[in-house]
Amino acid sequence: MYSTLSFALAGLVALTVAAPVTMAQQLSGEALAKASSCLACHQIDKKRVGPPLAVIAQRFAASEGAQAYLADSIRNGSRGRWGAVPMPAQPQVSGADAQLLAAWILSLASQDTAQTKQ
């Protein structure tokens, strides 16, 4: 019994180490945006310091490679694309989380379109 329990526990530990769960997998897009401090400068539908996320989504929704482009902008920052205020780099956001944030931002364009049709 003891060896079976030890073996099962060792397997569980190995799974935890081999396949870490990212923060993004545990949170929804909006919760990840809050946890990553995106909403300190951006709101979903209103301008704050940066442009509204829904407007970003509308601008890039039809662009090929938009998700990768936005993820890169999240991690490396941008300058001059939305006016005088630059977006600072967010290197604390992992590449995987930046991809998930970008996908969520782009999904806001389809939500905005659906609301407009109603």
Coordinates of C-alpha atoms in Angstrom, one line a residue, residues 37-53 56 78 80-88 90:
S37 CA -2.2 45.3 -15.6
C38 CA -3.5 45.9 -19.1
L39 CA -6.6 47.6 -17.7
A40 CA -4.5 50.2 -15.9
C41 CA -4.1 51.9 -19.3
H42 CA -6.8 50.3 -21.5
Q43 CA -10.5 49.8 -21.0
I44 CA -12.6 47.5 -23.2
D45 CA -14.9 50.1 -24.7
K46 CA -13.6 53.5 -23.6
K47 CA -10.3 55.4 -24.0
R48 CA -8.2 55.7 -21.0
V49 CA -4.4 56.3 -21.5
G50 CA -4.4 53.9 -24.4
P51 CA -7.1 53.1 -27.0
P52 CA -10.1 50.9 -26.1
L53 CA -9.4 47.2 -26.6
I56 CA -7.8 47.7 -31.3
S78 CA 4.9 50.2 -29.4
G80 CA 3.2 56.2 -32.6
R81 CA 0.5 53.7 -33.7
W82 CA -2.2 55.3 -31.6
G83 CA -1.0 58.8 -31.0
A84 CA 1.7 60.4 -28.9
V85 CA 1.6 58.2 -25.9
P86 CA 3.8 55.1 -26.3
M87 CA 2.8 51.7 -25.0
P88 CA 5.6 50.5 -22.7
Q90 CA 5.4 44.4 -20.8

